[in-house]
Coordinates of C-alpha atoms and ligand atoms in Angstrom, one line a residue:
M1 CA 20.6 -37.2 2.8
T2 CA 18.3 -34.4 2.4
S3 CA 14.5 -34.6 1.7
F4 CA 14.4 -31.5 -0.5
D5 CA 13.8 -33.5 -3.5
H6 CA 11.2 -32.3 -6.1
T7 CA 10.3 -35.8 -7.4
K8 CA 8.2 -36.4 -4.6
Y9 CA 5.6 -33.7 -5.9
V10 CA 3.0 -34.3 -8.9
P11 CA 2.0 -31.5 -11.3
F12 CA -1.6 -30.2 -10.8
K13 CA -4.0 -31.5 -13.5
P14 CA -5.7 -28.6 -15.0
V15 CA -9.3 -28.7 -16.2
A16 CA -9.9 -29.4 -20.0
I17 CA -11.5 -25.9 -21.0
A18 CA -11.8 -25.1 -24.7
N19 CA -12.2 -21.6 -26.0
R20 CA -11.6 -19.8 -22.4
T21 CA -12.9 -16.2 -22.7
W22 CA -11.7 -14.7 -19.3
P23 CA -8.0 -13.8 -20.5
D24 CA -9.8 -10.9 -22.6
Q25 CA -12.1 -9.6 -19.8
E26 CA -11.4 -6.5 -17.5
I27 CA -12.6 -6.0 -14.3
T28 CA -14.5 -2.6 -14.9
T29 CA -16.6 -2.9 -11.6
A30 CA -16.7 -3.8 -7.8
P31 CA -17.8 -7.7 -6.8
I32 CA -19.7 -7.9 -3.8
W33 CA -17.2 -8.3 -1.0
S34 CA -17.3 -10.2 1.9
S35 CA -15.1 -9.9 5.1
V36 CA -13.9 -13.2 6.4
D37 CA -11.7 -11.4 9.0
L38 CA -13.9 -12.3 11.9
R39 CA -14.2 -15.9 11.0
D40 CA -11.4 -17.3 8.4
G41 CA -8.8 -14.8 10.0
N42 CA -9.6 -15.3 13.5
Q43 CA -9.2 -18.7 13.3
A44 CA -6.1 -18.3 11.7
L45 CA -4.5 -16.3 15.1
V46 CA -2.2 -17.6 17.8
E47 CA -4.5 -15.6 20.1
P48 CA -7.9 -15.4 18.6
M49 CA -9.6 -12.4 19.0
T50 CA -11.3 -11.5 22.5
V51 CA -15.3 -10.2 22.0
E52 CA -13.9 -6.4 22.3
Q53 CA -11.5 -7.1 19.7
K54 CA -14.1 -8.3 17.5
K55 CA -16.4 -5.5 18.0
Q56 CA -13.7 -3.0 17.2
F57 CA -13.1 -5.2 14.1
F58 CA -16.5 -5.2 12.9
A59 CA -16.7 -1.1 13.3
L60 CA -13.9 -1.0 11.2
L61 CA -15.4 -3.3 8.4
V62 CA -18.7 -1.4 8.7
D63 CA -16.9 1.8 8.3
V64 CA -14.9 0.5 5.2
G65 CA -18.0 -0.2 3.7
F66 CA -18.5 -4.3 3.8
K67 CA -22.3 -5.0 3.4
E68 CA -21.4 -8.8 4.1
I69 CA -19.4 -9.8 7.2
E70 CA -18.7 -13.2 8.4
V71 CA -18.7 -12.7 11.8
G72 CA -17.9 -16.2 13.1
F73 CA -18.5 -20.0 13.3
P74 CA -20.7 -19.8 16.5
A75 CA -21.5 -23.7 16.6
A76 CA -17.9 -24.1 17.0
S77 CA -17.1 -21.3 19.7
Q78 CA -19.0 -20.1 22.2
L79 CA -17.3 -16.7 21.8
D80 CA -18.3 -16.4 18.5
F81 CA -21.7 -17.8 19.6
D82 CA -21.7 -14.6 22.2
F83 CA -20.5 -12.2 19.6
V84 CA -23.1 -12.8 17.0
R85 CA -25.8 -12.7 20.0
W86 CA -24.5 -9.2 20.9
L87 CA -24.4 -8.2 17.4
I88 CA -28.2 -8.7 17.1
E89 CA -29.5 -8.1 20.8
E90 CA -27.5 -4.6 20.8
D91 CA -28.8 -3.8 17.3
Q92 CA -25.1 -3.3 16.3
V93 CA -25.7 -4.6 12.6
P94 CA -26.9 -1.6 10.0
D95 CA -30.0 -2.4 8.2
D96 CA -28.1 -2.7 4.9
V97 CA -25.5 -5.3 6.0
Y98 CA -25.9 -8.9 6.0
I99 CA -24.1 -10.9 9.2
Q100 CA -22.9 -14.3 7.9
V101 CA -21.9 -17.2 10.0
L102 CA -20.0 -20.7 8.7
T103 CA -21.2 -24.0 9.8
Q104 CA -20.1 -27.6 8.7
A105 CA -22.9 -29.3 7.0
R106 CA -23.7 -31.3 10.3
P107 CA -27.5 -31.3 11.7
E108 CA -26.5 -30.4 15.6
L109 CA -24.2 -27.8 14.2
I110 CA -26.6 -26.4 12.0
A111 CA -29.3 -26.1 14.6
R112 CA -27.0 -24.3 17.0
T113 CA -26.0 -21.8 14.4
Y114 CA -29.4 -20.8 13.8
E115 CA -29.9 -20.6 17.6
S116 CA -27.3 -18.1 17.3
L117 CA -28.8 -15.9 14.7
K118 CA -32.6 -15.5 16.3
G119 CA -34.1 -12.3 15.5
A120 CA -31.4 -11.6 13.1
K121 CA -32.7 -8.7 10.0
K122 CA -30.4 -10.1 7.4
A123 CA -28.2 -13.4 7.8
I124 CA -26.1 -15.6 5.5
V125 CA -25.7 -19.0 6.4
H126 CA -22.6 -20.7 5.0
V127 CA -22.5 -24.3 4.9
Y128 CA -19.7 -26.3 3.9
N129 CA -18.1 -29.8 3.4
S130 CA -14.9 -30.9 1.9
T131 CA -15.1 -32.4 -1.6
S132 CA -11.4 -33.2 -2.5
K133 CA -10.4 -36.6 -3.6
T134 CA -7.4 -36.2 -0.7
Q135 CA -10.5 -35.5 1.8
R136 CA -12.9 -38.1 0.7
E137 CA -10.5 -41.0 0.6
Q138 CA -8.6 -40.1 3.4
V139 CA -10.2 -37.9 6.0
F140 CA -13.8 -38.8 5.6
R141 CA -13.4 -42.3 3.9
L142 CA -16.4 -41.8 2.0
D143 CA -17.0 -42.0 -2.1
K144 CA -18.1 -39.3 -4.4
E145 CA -22.0 -40.3 -3.4
G146 CA -21.5 -40.3 0.6
I147 CA -19.9 -36.7 0.2
K148 CA -22.6 -35.5 -2.2
N149 CA -24.9 -37.1 0.6
I150 CA -23.3 -34.9 3.5
A151 CA -23.8 -31.8 1.2
V152 CA -27.3 -32.4 0.2
K153 CA -28.6 -33.7 3.8
G154 CA -27.1 -30.3 5.3
A155 CA -28.3 -28.3 2.7
Q156 CA -32.0 -29.4 3.9
C157 CA -31.1 -28.8 7.4
V158 CA -30.6 -25.3 6.5
K159 CA -33.5 -24.9 4.7
E160 CA -35.8 -26.7 7.3
H161 CA -34.5 -24.1 10.0
A162 CA -34.9 -21.2 8.2
E163 CA -38.3 -21.9 7.3
K164 CA -39.0 -21.6 10.8
H165 CA -37.8 -18.2 11.2
P166 CA -39.5 -16.3 8.2
E167 CA -39.0 -13.1 10.5
T168 CA -35.3 -13.2 9.2
E169 CA -34.2 -12.5 5.4
W170 CA -31.9 -15.3 4.9
V171 CA -29.5 -16.0 2.1
F172 CA -28.1 -19.4 1.8
Q173 CA -24.2 -20.1 1.0
Y174 CA -22.6 -23.4 0.1
S175 CA -18.8 -24.0 -0.3
P176 CA -17.7 -27.4 -1.6
E177 CA -14.2 -26.8 0.7
S178 CA -11.0 -27.8 -1.0
F179 CA -12.8 -27.0 -4.8
T180 CA -9.3 -26.5 -6.3
G181 CA -8.3 -30.2 -5.2
T182 CA -12.0 -31.6 -6.4
E183 CA -12.4 -32.5 -9.8
T184 CA -14.4 -29.5 -11.3
D185 CA -17.2 -32.0 -12.7
Y186 CA -17.9 -33.5 -9.6
A187 CA -18.0 -30.1 -7.7
I188 CA -20.6 -29.3 -10.2
E189 CA -22.5 -32.3 -9.5
V190 CA -22.4 -31.7 -5.7
V191 CA -23.2 -27.9 -5.9
D192 CA -26.0 -28.8 -8.4
A193 CA -27.5 -31.4 -5.6
V194 CA -27.5 -28.7 -3.5
A195 CA -29.0 -26.0 -5.4
D196 CA -31.8 -28.9 -6.1
V197 CA -32.8 -28.5 -2.7
W198 CA -32.4 -24.9 -2.2
Q199 CA -34.5 -24.1 -5.6
P200 CA -32.8 -20.6 -5.9
T201 CA -34.2 -18.2 -8.5
A202 CA -33.1 -15.1 -10.2
N203 CA -34.8 -13.0 -7.5
N204 CA -33.8 -15.4 -4.7
K205 CA -30.2 -16.4 -5.7
I206 CA -27.8 -18.5 -3.4
I207 CA -24.2 -18.1 -2.8
I208 CA -22.2 -20.9 -4.2
N209 CA -18.7 -19.8 -2.9
L210 CA -15.7 -21.9 -4.8
P211 CA -12.4 -21.9 -2.6
A212 CA -9.0 -22.0 -3.3
T213 CA -8.8 -23.8 0.4
V214 CA -5.3 -24.4 -0.3
E215 CA -3.9 -22.7 -3.8
V216 CA -2.5 -25.3 -5.8
A217 CA -2.0 -24.2 -9.1
T218 CA -0.9 -20.8 -11.0
P219 CA -4.1 -18.4 -11.1
N220 CA -4.9 -19.1 -14.5
R221 CA -5.5 -22.6 -13.9
F222 CA -7.9 -21.3 -11.3
A223 CA -9.6 -19.1 -13.6
D224 CA -10.1 -21.9 -16.2
Q225 CA -11.8 -23.9 -12.9
I226 CA -14.0 -20.9 -12.6
E227 CA -15.2 -20.4 -16.2
Y228 CA -15.8 -24.2 -16.5
F229 CA -18.1 -24.4 -13.3
C230 CA -20.0 -21.2 -14.4
R231 CA -20.5 -22.9 -18.1
N232 CA -21.6 -26.3 -16.4
V233 CA -23.3 -25.7 -13.4
K234 CA -27.2 -26.0 -14.1
Q235 CA -28.8 -22.8 -12.5
R236 CA -26.1 -20.2 -13.1
D237 CA -28.4 -17.4 -13.2
S238 CA -29.7 -18.2 -9.8
M239 CA -26.2 -18.1 -8.3
I240 CA -24.0 -15.9 -7.1
I241 CA -20.8 -17.3 -7.7
S242 CA -18.1 -16.4 -5.0
L243 CA -14.5 -16.9 -4.5
H244 CA -12.5 -17.4 -1.6
T245 CA -8.8 -17.9 -2.3
H246 CA -5.8 -18.2 0.2
N247 CA -2.3 -17.3 -0.6
D248 CA -0.6 -20.7 -0.4
R249 CA 1.6 -20.1 -3.5
G250 CA 1.6 -16.4 -3.1
C251 CA -1.0 -15.6 -5.6
G252 CA -4.1 -15.4 -3.6
V253 CA -5.0 -11.9 -5.1
A254 CA -4.2 -13.0 -8.6
A255 CA -6.2 -15.9 -8.2
A256 CA -9.2 -13.8 -7.1
E257 CA -8.8 -11.3 -9.9
L258 CA -8.4 -13.8 -12.8
G259 CA -11.5 -15.5 -11.4
L260 CA -13.6 -12.6 -11.1
M261 CA -12.9 -12.1 -14.9
A262 CA -13.8 -15.5 -15.4
G263 CA -17.3 -15.2 -14.2
A264 CA -17.3 -15.0 -10.3
D265 CA -19.5 -12.3 -8.7
R266 CA -18.3 -12.0 -5.2
I267 CA -15.0 -12.2 -3.3
E268 CA -14.3 -13.4 -0.1
G269 CA -11.0 -12.2 1.9
T270 CA -9.6 -10.2 4.7
L271 CA -7.9 -7.2 5.2
L272 CA -4.3 -7.1 4.7
G273 CA -4.5 -11.0 4.1
N274 CA -4.4 -12.6 7.5
G275 CA -5.8 -16.0 7.3
E276 CA -4.9 -19.6 7.5
R277 CA -1.1 -20.7 6.5
T278 CA -0.2 -17.9 4.2
G279 CA -3.5 -16.1 4.6
N280 CA -6.7 -15.3 2.8
M281 CA -6.5 -13.1 -0.2
D282 CA -5.9 -9.7 0.6
I283 CA -9.0 -7.3 0.0
V284 CA -7.1 -3.9 0.3
T285 CA -4.5 -5.4 -2.1
M286 CA -7.5 -6.3 -4.7
A287 CA -9.4 -3.3 -4.2
M288 CA -6.3 -1.0 -4.5
N289 CA -5.5 -2.8 -7.7
M290 CA -9.0 -1.8 -9.0
Y291 CA -8.9 1.7 -7.9
S292 CA -5.6 2.3 -9.3
H293 CA -7.0 1.3 -12.7
G294 CA -9.7 3.9 -12.4
V295 CA -12.4 1.4 -11.2
D296 CA -14.2 2.5 -7.9
P297 CA -13.9 -0.4 -5.5
E298 CA -16.5 0.6 -3.4
L299 CA -14.6 0.2 -0.5
M300 CA -13.4 3.2 1.6
L301 CA -9.7 2.3 2.1
G302 CA -8.5 6.0 2.3
D303 CA -7.9 5.9 5.8
M304 CA -5.0 3.4 5.6
D305 CA -3.5 3.7 8.9
R306 CA -6.5 3.3 11.0
I307 CA -7.2 -0.1 9.0
I308 CA -3.5 -0.9 9.9
S309 CA -3.8 -0.2 13.4
V310 CA -7.1 -1.9 14.0
V311 CA -5.9 -5.0 11.9
Q312 CA -2.6 -5.1 14.3
A313 CA -4.4 -4.3 17.2
C314 CA -6.8 -7.1 16.9
T315 CA -4.9 -9.7 15.0
L316 CA -1.4 -8.9 17.2
L317 CA 0.3 -9.4 13.8
Q318 CA 2.6 -6.9 12.3
V319 CA 2.1 -5.2 8.7
H320 CA 5.0 -5.8 6.4
P321 CA 6.7 -2.2 5.5
R322 CA 6.6 -3.6 2.0
H323 CA 2.9 -4.5 2.2
P324 CA 1.3 -3.5 -1.0
Y325 CA -0.5 -0.1 -0.7
A326 CA -0.1 0.0 3.0
G327 CA 3.3 -0.8 4.2
E328 CA 5.2 2.0 5.9
L329 CA 7.9 2.1 2.6
V330 CA 5.8 1.4 0.0
F331 CA 5.5 4.8 -1.3
T332 CA 9.3 5.8 -0.4
A333 CA 11.9 5.8 -2.8
F334 CA 15.7 5.6 -1.4
S335 CA 17.5 4.6 -5.1
G336 CA 18.7 8.2 -6.5
S337 CA 17.4 7.3 -10.1
H338 CA 14.2 6.5 -8.7
Q339 CA 13.9 9.6 -6.7
D340 CA 14.9 11.8 -9.7
A341 CA 12.3 10.5 -11.6
I342 CA 9.5 11.0 -8.9
K343 CA 10.7 14.5 -8.2
K344 CA 10.4 15.2 -12.2
C345 CA 6.9 13.4 -12.6
L346 CA 5.6 15.1 -9.4
A347 CA 6.6 18.3 -10.4
N348 CA 4.6 18.3 -13.6
Q349 CA 1.5 16.3 -11.9
T350 CA -1.4 18.5 -11.5
D351 CA -4.9 17.7 -10.1
D352 CA -6.5 18.2 -13.4
K353 CA -4.6 15.3 -15.2
P354 CA -4.5 11.6 -14.5
W355 CA -2.1 10.4 -12.1
D356 CA 1.2 9.5 -14.1
V357 CA 4.0 9.3 -11.8
A358 CA 6.9 6.8 -12.2
Y359 CA 7.0 4.5 -9.3
L360 CA 4.1 5.5 -7.7
P361 CA 1.1 3.5 -9.1
I362 CA -1.2 5.4 -6.8
D363 CA -1.2 9.0 -5.4
P364 CA 0.0 8.3 -1.7
R365 CA -2.4 11.2 -0.4
D366 CA -5.3 8.8 -1.4
V367 CA -4.3 6.3 1.5
G368 CA -3.6 9.4 3.8
R369 CA 0.1 9.5 3.1
S370 CA 2.1 12.5 2.5
Y371 CA 4.8 13.1 -0.2
Q372 CA 7.2 13.9 2.6
E373 CA 7.6 10.1 3.3
V374 CA 8.0 9.6 -0.5
I375 CA 11.6 10.2 -0.9
R376 CA 13.6 9.3 2.0
V377 CA 17.7 9.7 1.7
N378 CA 20.3 7.0 2.5
S379 CA 23.4 6.1 1.0
Q380 CA 21.7 4.6 -1.8
S381 CA 20.2 7.9 -2.7
G382 CA 21.3 10.5 -5.2
K383 CA 20.8 14.3 -6.4
G384 CA 17.0 13.7 -6.5
G385 CA 16.0 12.8 -3.3
V386 CA 18.4 15.5 -1.7
A387 CA 16.8 18.2 -3.9
Y388 CA 13.2 16.9 -3.0
T389 CA 13.8 16.9 0.5
L390 CA 15.7 20.5 0.7
E391 CA 12.7 21.9 -1.5
Q392 CA 9.8 20.4 0.1
E393 CA 11.2 20.9 3.9
Y394 CA 12.7 24.1 3.3
G395 CA 12.1 25.8 0.0
L396 CA 15.4 25.3 -1.1
A397 CA 15.4 24.8 -5.3
L398 CA 18.8 24.0 -5.5
P399 CA 20.2 24.2 -8.7
R400 CA 21.2 20.9 -10.8
W401 CA 25.3 21.6 -10.6
L402 CA 24.4 22.2 -6.6
Q403 CA 22.4 18.8 -6.6
V404 CA 25.6 17.3 -8.3
E405 CA 28.2 19.0 -5.6
F406 CA 25.7 18.2 -2.6
S407 CA 24.5 14.8 -3.4
P408 CA 27.8 12.7 -2.5
I409 CA 28.4 15.1 0.6
V410 CA 25.2 13.4 1.8
Q411 CA 26.1 10.0 0.9
Q412 CA 29.4 10.1 2.7
F413 CA 27.3 11.3 5.8
A414 CA 25.2 8.6 5.4
E415 CA 27.4 6.0 4.9
Q416 CA 29.2 7.4 8.2
E417 CA 26.1 7.6 10.4
G418 CA 24.1 4.5 8.7
G419 CA 20.6 4.6 8.0
V420 CA 18.0 7.4 7.0
V421 CA 19.5 11.0 6.8
N422 CA 16.5 13.2 8.0
A423 CA 15.5 16.7 6.7
K424 CA 17.2 18.5 9.4
S425 CA 20.5 16.8 9.5
M426 CA 20.4 17.7 5.6
R427 CA 19.7 21.2 6.2
N428 CA 22.9 21.2 8.9
L429 CA 25.2 19.8 6.2
F430 CA 23.7 22.1 3.6
E431 CA 24.6 25.0 5.9
S432 CA 28.4 23.9 6.8
S433 CA 29.3 22.9 3.3
F434 CA 28.1 26.1 1.6
M435 CA 27.0 28.6 3.7
T436 CA 30.2 29.9 5.0
G437 CA 29.8 33.5 4.5
E438 CA 30.5 33.9 8.3
T439 CA 33.9 33.2 8.9
P440 CA 36.5 33.9 8.7
Y441 CA 35.6 36.4 6.4
K442 CA 32.2 38.4 6.7
L443 CA 30.8 41.1 4.5
G444 CA 29.9 44.1 6.5
K445 CA 29.1 47.4 4.8
Y446 CA 28.4 47.5 0.9
E447 CA 27.7 49.9 -1.9
H448 CA 26.3 48.9 -5.5
V449 CA 26.8 51.5 -8.0
K450 CA 25.6 51.0 -11.4
D451 CA 26.8 53.3 -14.4
D452 CA 28.5 52.3 -17.7
V453 CA 30.2 49.5 -15.7
D454 CA 28.9 48.2 -12.3
T455 CA 31.1 49.5 -8.8
V456 CA 31.1 47.7 -5.3
H457 CA 32.5 49.0 -2.5
A458 CA 32.5 46.8 0.4
E459 CA 33.7 46.2 4.0
I460 CA 34.9 42.7 4.7
T461 CA 35.5 41.9 8.4
S462 CA 37.8 39.1 10.4
T463 CA 39.4 38.6 13.5
S464 CA 42.0 40.8 12.0
G465 CA 40.1 43.8 11.6
L466 CA 38.4 45.2 8.8
V467 CA 39.1 45.9 5.4
K468 CA 37.4 48.0 2.3
I469 CA 37.3 46.7 -1.0
S470 CA 36.4 48.1 -4.4
G471 CA 35.9 46.5 -7.7
T472 CA 34.1 47.1 -11.1
G473 CA 32.6 44.7 -13.8
N474 CA 29.5 44.2 -15.8
G475 CA 27.2 43.2 -12.9
A476 CA 27.6 43.6 -8.5
L477 CA 28.8 40.1 -8.5
S478 CA 31.9 40.3 -11.1
A479 CA 32.8 43.7 -9.5
F480 CA 33.0 42.1 -6.0
S481 CA 34.9 39.0 -7.7
E482 CA 37.6 42.0 -9.0
A483 CA 37.9 43.5 -5.6
L484 CA 38.4 40.1 -3.8
G485 CA 40.9 39.3 -6.6
K486 CA 42.8 42.6 -6.2
H487 CA 42.7 42.7 -2.6
F488 CA 43.6 39.2 -2.0
G489 CA 46.0 38.4 -4.8
I490 CA 43.3 35.4 -6.0
R491 CA 41.7 34.8 -9.2
V492 CA 37.9 34.5 -8.9
D493 CA 35.9 33.3 -11.6
I494 CA 32.2 32.9 -11.6
I495 CA 31.3 29.5 -13.2
Q496 CA 27.4 29.3 -12.2
Y497 CA 24.9 31.6 -10.3
Q498 CA 21.4 31.2 -9.5
E499 CA 18.8 32.7 -7.1
H500 CA 15.3 32.5 -6.1
A501 CA 12.9 34.4 -3.6
L502 CA 12.2 31.9 -0.5
T503 CA 8.9 31.0 0.3
V504 CA 9.2 28.7 3.3
G505 CA 9.8 29.8 6.6
S506 CA 10.8 33.3 5.6
D507 CA 9.2 36.9 4.6
S508 CA 10.5 38.0 1.1
Q509 CA 13.9 36.6 1.7
A510 CA 15.8 35.4 -1.2
I511 CA 18.7 32.7 -1.6
A512 CA 22.0 33.0 -4.0
Y513 CA 24.0 30.2 -4.9
V514 CA 27.2 30.7 -6.5
Q515 CA 29.8 28.5 -7.9
A516 CA 33.5 30.0 -8.4
N517 CA 36.8 28.9 -9.5
I518 CA 39.1 30.2 -7.5
N519 CA 42.8 29.7 -8.2
G520 CA 41.6 26.7 -10.3
D521 CA 40.0 25.1 -7.3
R522 CA 36.0 25.0 -7.6
F523 CA 33.8 26.1 -4.6
N524 CA 30.2 26.5 -4.1
G525 CA 28.7 29.6 -1.8
V526 CA 25.3 30.0 -0.6
A527 CA 23.5 33.1 1.4
I528 CA 20.2 34.2 2.2
D529 CA 19.3 37.9 2.4
S530 CA 16.5 40.2 2.1
D531 CA 18.2 41.9 -0.5
I532 CA 19.4 39.6 -3.1
V533 CA 22.8 41.6 -4.5
S534 CA 23.8 41.2 -0.8
A535 CA 23.0 37.5 -0.9
S536 CA 25.0 36.8 -3.7
V537 CA 27.9 38.8 -2.8
Q538 CA 27.9 36.9 0.4
A539 CA 27.5 33.8 -1.1
L540 CA 30.7 34.8 -3.2
V541 CA 32.6 35.3 0.3
A542 CA 31.2 32.0 1.4
T543 CA 33.4 30.3 -1.4
V544 CA 36.5 32.5 -0.7
N545 CA 36.0 31.2 3.2
Q546 CA 36.0 27.6 2.1
K547 CA 39.0 28.4 0.0
I548 CA 40.9 29.6 2.9
T549 CA 39.7 26.8 5.5
Q550 CA 40.5 24.3 3.3
H551 CA 44.0 25.2 2.5
N552 CA 44.6 26.3 6.0
E553 CA 45.4 29.7 5.1
T554 CA 44.7 32.5 7.3
A555 CA 42.6 35.6 7.2
V556 CA 44.5 38.7 6.5
A557 CA 42.8 42.1 6.7
Ligands
KIV1 O1 -10.7 -22.0 2.9 C1 -11.9 -22.5 3.0 O2 -12.0 -23.4 2.3 C2 -13.0 -22.0 3.8 C3 -14.0 -22.5 3.7 C4 -14.9 -22.9 5.1 C5 -15.0 -21.5 2.8 O3 -12.5 -20.9 4.8
ZN2 ZN1 -10.6 -20.1 4.0

């Protein structure tokens, strides 16, 4: 008998809200961001950060542009206490940054919290107690009044301590912890009581942080709770409404986004989403979502590799390769049709046009990634990826007909070798498949005479010696193909031809691509030379060589 039984769970009871307005709102400006990496993120780590790691992380948060940073829970951890002291005593906090510390609403913990903050220029004291039905009834065994009293006493204590230290610019923050599991009317009642103690004004606001301590419903239900709360709380104009979502249902970012549309002003979260259980909401994702809609997130996320490296070094957690905007593979396309579309769009994209590239919501260069990483070729890839790689790396702009011929060769190689085919292997494969103009036959001297008709006189060498051939036609290539036909007794018809100058890794060289039908079989030859006629003739020799090699024929002079 399995315990996998959905009937033991009950549906979430949504707040009753009429005429909700949030679905029609747009996010057009950045919220106030608060990083809780050094507190919530840290509390969730198997190995909490050392002071050195916290210092490194704090420096990153400042560089990214956070103006509010929750630096720890000093009353609960000596290490956090010492870190807060170091920040203050060593004058490590920029003048425009508020350090924020968390404390439970207990007098002895609040006293210790203020001890840690002595001498701070600006500080947010964040006090919380849990208000949900589950916690009231089973953890605290108190009724609604009892739980509200904890909040009110905590608020009084916070205020009294602050009054003793007017040298610091204090901001008070209250969280009804487990807000999403709290009856919204009751959460409002508790917050109103806290606000009555703190007496905020429009010029001296308090922060009311509404946590989805556990994410219990779809993000629209959370947004309903936020809009309902904002409409009904008494001193809304004197409050900064903050959201603190967790990711239990995988929607931490979505909930924060909809909550912002529903009236919130501030967002707490972590860089790349570390945090209790499935994590805090990921500020990188939410900020980059805004960025990709043309909204300035007011955070500098352009050096994504530094962010990843500091986060990984401090949390000892790996960033998933498919993490939105940051993962190693998120700008990489393996599938042929995606590669093809990306290649076409990138060719159209110019710096003066809005970004509009299929499959790439942002320009990878904005977060320090290069286009080289965009397309990777494996056995799932098609001609687009192959063509893109050869063009980006070597300047070879393969004509479409040759892309079609080459991509199955690459796919077969990828299947045999497994994994990704790098650019060098692809180039080797290309040369061995098509640049076969050296053996068994090789073009020696040649002369191209242009008259009413074109005439080509050429020397061809092989292990059996040297042969001179001549032919005429309406161009060098057709003259040479006639010469080949006459001498070798084969019929050579040119099906496709293309050439272009090479700009990567060569001085004034040209490349010629030829497809020929030789006695009913199709061959593709490619050659590079400083002289384009020579390149095209060599490319044709390459097709003949393939025919001879594939049919086990011997070269005869
Ligand atoms: O998740 C939570 O509810 C918290 C509070 C302390 C804000 O981290
Ligand atoms: Zn939390």
